[in-house]
PDB file of C-alpha atoms in Angstrom:
ATOM      1  CA  MET A 183      95.655 210.480 184.109  1.00 96.00           C
ATOM      2  CA  LEU A 184      97.308 212.456 181.344  1.00 97.00           C
ATOM      3  CA  VAL A 185      97.750 210.448 178.144  1.00 97.00           C
ATOM      4  CA  ILE A 186     100.136 212.281 175.875  1.00 97.00           C
ATOM      5  CA  ARG A 187     102.045 211.420 172.686  1.00 97.00           C
ATOM      6  CA  ARG A 188     105.817 211.014 172.902  1.00 96.00           C
ATOM      7  CA  ASP A 189     106.460 213.729 170.286  1.00 97.00           C
ATOM      8  CA  LEU A 190     104.565 216.277 172.466  1.00 97.00           C
ATOM      9  CA  VAL A 191     106.620 215.334 175.494  1.00 97.00           C
ATOM     10  CA  ASP A 192     109.759 215.783 173.442  1.00 96.00           C
ATOM     11  CA  GLU A 193     108.526 219.192 172.200  1.00 97.00           C
ATOM     12  CA  ILE A 194     107.867 220.406 175.773  1.00 97.00           C
ATOM     13  CA  VAL A 195     111.279 219.171 177.024  1.00 96.00           C
ATOM     14  CA  SER A 196     113.048 220.657 173.990  1.00 96.00           C
ATOM     15  CA  HIS A 197     111.373 224.012 174.544  1.00 97.00           C
ATOM     16  CA  ALA A 198     112.273 223.982 178.222  1.00 96.00           C
ATOM     17  CA  ARG A 199     115.929 223.231 177.467  1.00 95.00           C
ATOM     18  CA  ARG A 200     116.058 225.833 174.694  1.00 96.00           C
ATOM     19  CA  ASP A 201     114.743 228.604 176.964  1.00 95.00           C
ATOM     20  CA  HIS A 202     116.869 227.557 179.996  1.00 94.00           C
ATOM     21  CA  PRO A 203     117.937 229.440 182.192  1.00 95.00           C
ATOM     22  CA  ASP A 204     114.581 231.197 181.858  1.00 96.00           C
ATOM     23  CA  GLU A 205     111.359 229.283 182.408  1.00 97.00           C
ATOM     24  CA  ALA A 206     109.587 228.162 179.280  1.00 98.00           C
ATOM     25  CA  CYS A 207     105.788 228.051 178.938  1.00 98.00           C
ATOM     26  CA  GLY A 208     103.108 227.012 176.468  1.00 98.00           C
ATOM     27  CA  VAL A 209      99.909 225.193 175.762  1.00 98.00           C
ATOM     28  CA  ILE A 210      98.881 221.989 174.034  1.00 98.00           C
ATOM     29  CA  ALA A 211      95.437 222.464 172.585  1.00 98.00           C
ATOM     30  CA  GLY A 212      92.981 219.683 171.823  1.00 98.00           C
ATOM     31  CA  PRO A 213      89.460 219.188 170.658  1.00 97.00           C
ATOM     32  CA  GLU A 214      86.914 220.430 173.209  1.00 96.00           C
ATOM     33  CA  GLY A 215      85.600 217.584 175.325  1.00 95.00           C
ATOM     34  CA  SER A 216      88.336 215.138 174.198  1.00 94.00           C
ATOM     35  CA  ASP A 217      90.975 215.577 176.942  1.00 96.00           C
ATOM     36  CA  ARG A 218      93.435 214.719 174.137  1.00 97.00           C
ATOM     37  CA  PRO A 219      96.421 217.105 173.699  1.00 98.00           C
ATOM     38  CA  GLU A 220      97.180 217.524 170.026  1.00 97.00           C
ATOM     39  CA  ARG A 221      98.525 220.893 168.952  1.00 98.00           C
ATOM     40  CA  PHE A 222     101.770 222.115 170.484  1.00 98.00           C
ATOM     41  CA  ILE A 223     101.845 225.910 171.007  1.00 98.00           C
ATOM     42  CA  PRO A 224     105.069 227.228 172.572  1.00 97.00           C
ATOM     43  CA  MET A 225     104.558 230.648 174.113  1.00 97.00           C
ATOM     44  CA  LEU A 226     106.945 233.457 174.991  1.00 95.00           C
ATOM     45  CA  ASN A 227     107.631 233.836 178.684  1.00 96.00           C
ATOM     46  CA  ALA A 228     106.885 237.576 178.900  1.00 95.00           C
ATOM     47  CA  ALA A 229     108.583 237.726 182.330  1.00 94.00           C
ATOM     48  CA  ARG A 230     111.856 236.309 180.838  1.00 94.00           C
ATOM     49  CA  SER A 231     112.669 235.015 184.319  1.00 94.00           C
ATOM     50  CA  PRO A 232     114.410 231.907 185.713  1.00 94.00           C
ATOM     51  CA  THR A 233     111.879 231.788 188.553  1.00 93.00           C
ATOM     52  CA  PHE A 234     108.587 232.947 187.043  1.00 92.00           C
ATOM     53  CA  TYR A 235     106.601 232.650 183.861  1.00 94.00           C
ATOM     54  CA  GLU A 236     103.916 234.824 182.468  1.00 94.00           C
ATOM     55  CA  PHE A 237     102.034 234.615 179.182  1.00 94.00           C
ATOM     56  CA  ASP A 238     101.981 237.883 177.205  1.00 94.00           C
ATOM     57  CA  SER A 239      98.390 239.115 177.468  1.00 94.00           C
ATOM     58  CA  GLY A 240      98.147 239.891 173.775  1.00 96.00           C
ATOM     59  CA  ASP A 241      99.533 236.513 172.794  1.00 96.00           C
ATOM     60  CA  LEU A 242      97.140 234.822 175.177  1.00 95.00           C
ATOM     61  CA  LEU A 243      94.121 236.643 173.735  1.00 97.00           C
ATOM     62  CA  ARG A 244      95.168 235.618 170.195  1.00 98.00           C
ATOM     63  CA  LEU A 245      95.680 232.050 171.351  1.00 97.00           C
ATOM     64  CA  TYR A 246      92.212 231.778 172.920  1.00 97.00           C
ATOM     65  CA  ARG A 247      90.585 233.300 169.847  1.00 98.00           C
ATOM     66  CA  ASP A 248      92.473 230.835 167.622  1.00 98.00           C
ATOM     67  CA  MET A 249      91.453 227.869 169.814  1.00 98.00           C
ATOM     68  CA  ASP A 250      87.820 229.085 169.831  1.00 98.00           C
ATOM     69  CA  SER A 251      87.807 229.270 166.045  1.00 98.00           C
ATOM     70  CA  ARG A 252      89.103 225.644 165.874  1.00 98.00           C
ATOM     71  CA  GLY A 253      86.834 224.226 168.603  1.00 98.00           C
ATOM     72  CA  GLU A 254      89.787 223.636 170.840  1.00 98.00           C
ATOM     73  CA  VAL A 255      90.584 224.081 174.540  1.00 98.00           C
ATOM     74  CA  PRO A 256      93.839 224.190 176.448  1.00 98.00           C
ATOM     75  CA  VAL A 257      94.257 220.502 177.383  1.00 98.00           C
ATOM     76  CA  VAL A 258      97.785 220.968 178.737  1.00 98.00           C
ATOM     77  CA  ILE A 259      99.328 224.127 180.186  1.00 98.00           C
ATOM     78  CA  TYR A 260     103.026 223.620 180.720  1.00 98.00           C
ATOM     79  CA  HIS A 261     106.018 225.423 182.056  1.00 98.00           C
ATOM     80  CA  SER A 262     109.473 224.650 183.296  1.00 97.00           C
ATOM     81  CA  HIS A 263     111.304 225.034 186.534  1.00 96.00           C
ATOM     82  CA  THR A 264     114.992 225.688 186.048  1.00 95.00           C
ATOM     83  CA  SER A 265     116.498 224.947 189.460  1.00 93.00           C
ATOM     84  CA  THR A 266     113.729 223.290 191.488  1.00 93.00           C
ATOM     85  CA  GLU A 267     111.649 220.143 191.233  1.00 94.00           C
ATOM     86  CA  ALA A 268     108.770 219.880 188.791  1.00 96.00           C
ATOM     87  CA  TYR A 269     106.067 220.749 191.309  1.00 96.00           C
ATOM     88  CA  PRO A 270     103.703 223.798 191.268  1.00 97.00           C
ATOM     89  CA  SER A 271     104.832 226.768 193.300  1.00 96.00           C
ATOM     90  CA  ARG A 272     102.413 228.882 195.309  1.00 95.00           C
ATOM     91  CA  THR A 273     102.428 231.374 192.428  1.00 94.00           C
ATOM     92  CA  ASP A 274     101.653 228.587 189.922  1.00 95.00           C
ATOM     93  CA  ILE A 275      98.754 227.460 192.054  1.00 96.00           C
ATOM     94  CA  SER A 276      97.358 230.952 192.465  1.00 95.00           C
ATOM     95  CA  TYR A 277      97.434 231.532 188.676  1.00 92.00           C
ATOM     96  CA  ALA A 278      95.890 228.154 187.727  1.00 95.00           C
ATOM     97  CA  SER A 279      92.483 229.061 186.287  1.00 94.00           C
ATOM     98  CA  GLU A 280      91.651 226.200 183.953  1.00 95.00           C
ATOM     99  CA  PRO A 281      90.036 223.473 186.108  1.00 94.00           C
ATOM    100  CA  TYR A 282      89.961 220.924 183.294  1.00 96.00           C
ATOM    101  CA  ALA A 283      93.529 221.465 182.151  1.00 97.00           C
ATOM    102  CA  HIS A 284      96.511 219.259 182.939  1.00 98.00           C
ATOM    103  CA  TYR A 285      99.240 221.441 184.439  1.00 98.00           C
ATOM    104  CA  VAL A 286     102.535 219.926 183.276  1.00 98.00           C
ATOM    105  CA  LEU A 287     105.842 220.879 184.774  1.00 97.00           C
ATOM    106  CA  VAL A 288     109.260 219.877 183.553  1.00 96.00           C
ATOM    107  CA  SER A 289     112.427 220.615 185.424  1.00 95.00           C
ATOM    108  CA  THR A 290     115.688 221.467 183.660  1.00 93.00           C
ATOM    109  CA  ARG A 291     117.680 221.431 186.888  1.00 91.00           C
ATOM    110  CA  GLU A 292     120.835 219.336 187.152  1.00 86.00           C
ATOM    111  CA  PRO A 293     120.642 216.614 188.124  1.00 79.00           C
ATOM    112  CA  ALA A 294     117.045 216.037 187.229  1.00 74.00           C
ATOM    113  CA  ALA A 295     114.987 213.340 188.943  1.00 80.00           C
ATOM    114  CA  THR A 296     113.790 211.484 185.863  1.00 82.00           C
ATOM    115  CA  ASN A 297     110.700 209.256 185.817  1.00 82.00           C
ATOM    116  CA  ARG A 298     109.038 206.917 183.305  1.00 77.00           C
ATOM    117  CA  THR A 299     108.968 209.699 180.730  1.00 77.00           C
ATOM    118  CA  GLY A 300     112.760 209.823 180.742  1.00 78.00           C
ATOM    119  CA  HIS A 301     112.610 213.395 182.062  1.00 86.00           C
ATOM    120  CA  GLU A 302     111.611 215.206 185.227  1.00 92.00           C
ATOM    121  CA  PHE A 303     108.165 215.606 183.781  1.00 95.00           C
ATOM    122  CA  ARG A 304     105.048 215.607 185.980  1.00 97.00           C
ATOM    123  CA  SER A 305     101.347 216.454 185.559  1.00 98.00           C
ATOM    124  CA  PHE A 306      98.856 217.931 188.011  1.00 98.00           C
ATOM    125  CA  ARG A 307      95.272 218.979 188.301  1.00 98.00           C
ATOM    126  CA  ILE A 308      94.892 222.262 190.128  1.00 98.00           C
ATOM    127  CA  VAL A 309      91.337 223.121 191.205  1.00 96.00           C
ATOM    128  CA  ASP A 310      90.427 225.780 193.735  1.00 95.00           C
ATOM    129  CA  GLY A 311      94.013 225.805 195.011  1.00 95.00           C
ATOM    130  CA  VAL A 312      94.127 222.074 195.563  1.00 97.00           C
ATOM    131  CA  VAL A 313      96.995 220.304 193.748  1.00 98.00           C
ATOM    132  CA  THR A 314      96.599 216.683 192.767  1.00 98.00           C
ATOM    133  CA  GLU A 315      99.379 214.854 190.942  1.00 98.00           C
ATOM    134  CA  GLU A 316      98.274 212.447 188.238  1.00 98.00           C
ATOM    135  CA  ASP A 317      99.943 209.648 186.326  1.00 96.00           C
ATOM    136  CA  VAL A 318     101.378 210.318 182.904  1.00 96.00           C
ATOM    137  CA  GLU A 319     101.060 207.748 180.188  1.00 95.00           C
ATOM    138  CA  VAL A 320     103.290 208.441 177.206  1.00 95.00           C
ATOM    139  CA  VAL A 321     102.104 206.847 173.948  1.00 95.00           C
ATOM    140  CA  GLU A 322     103.486 206.807 170.451  1.00 94.00           C
ATOM    141  CA  SER A 323      99.997 207.431 169.011  1.00 93.00           C
ATOM    142  CA  TYR A 324      96.508 207.943 170.394  1.00 91.00           C
ATOM    143  CA  MET A 325      95.370 205.122 168.131  1.00 82.00           C
ATOM    144  CA  PHE A 326      94.681 202.171 170.436  1.00 66.00           C
ATOM    145  CA  SER A 327      95.434 204.147 173.577  1.00 64.00           C
ATOM    146  CA  HIS A 328      91.755 203.950 174.575  1.00 56.00           C
ATOM    147  CA  THR A 329      91.327 207.703 174.912  1.00 49.00           C
ATOM    148  CA  GLY A 330      87.955 207.789 173.304  1.00 51.00           C
ATOM    149  CA  ALA A 331      85.560 206.398 170.734  1.00 47.00           C
ATOM    150  CA  ASP A 332      87.182 208.526 168.010  1.00 50.00           C
ATOM    151  CA  ASP A 333      90.366 206.496 168.331  1.00 49.00           C
ATOM    152  CA  VAL A 334      88.829 203.234 167.209  1.00 46.00           C
ATOM    153  CA  PRO A 335      90.346 202.419 163.843  1.00 47.00           C
ATOM    154  CA  ASP A 336      88.115 202.619 160.797  1.00 45.00           C
ATOM    155  CA  HIS A 337      87.239 199.343 159.172  1.00 47.00           C
ATOM    156  CA  ALA A 338      87.426 199.542 155.347  1.00 41.00           C
TER     157      ALA A 338
END
């Protein structure tokens, strides 16, 4: 299950709508080993296409160096579909190379098939070409969302 803050969902959807009719793409980094998305990093779709996204190789190298220096990993890798459902295409599946990442897709098509997130927003695990959809829990804060021992409030 992907547990993600509401503000990060809103950032992804806003980015997708802003870049429409081209696909939008980006990463949400989080502390290594936490499975907690924290830092929103919108990326440029180097393909500038309504049917395909591609990270610029130089931007991607800088991103991974930056995450390494911060002790982060890509917890969420997201992109949009502009005229089809929020489900990974064969190309998306072939390019999925982070087995521990949540692959989030948001569709900006009209009309969208909204779900509990209020958007057509879905999350998948993609490992060795196998796609598994997972539930998405949207929270206002990770505090009290039981995502790990670090979220237990401090007692003064």
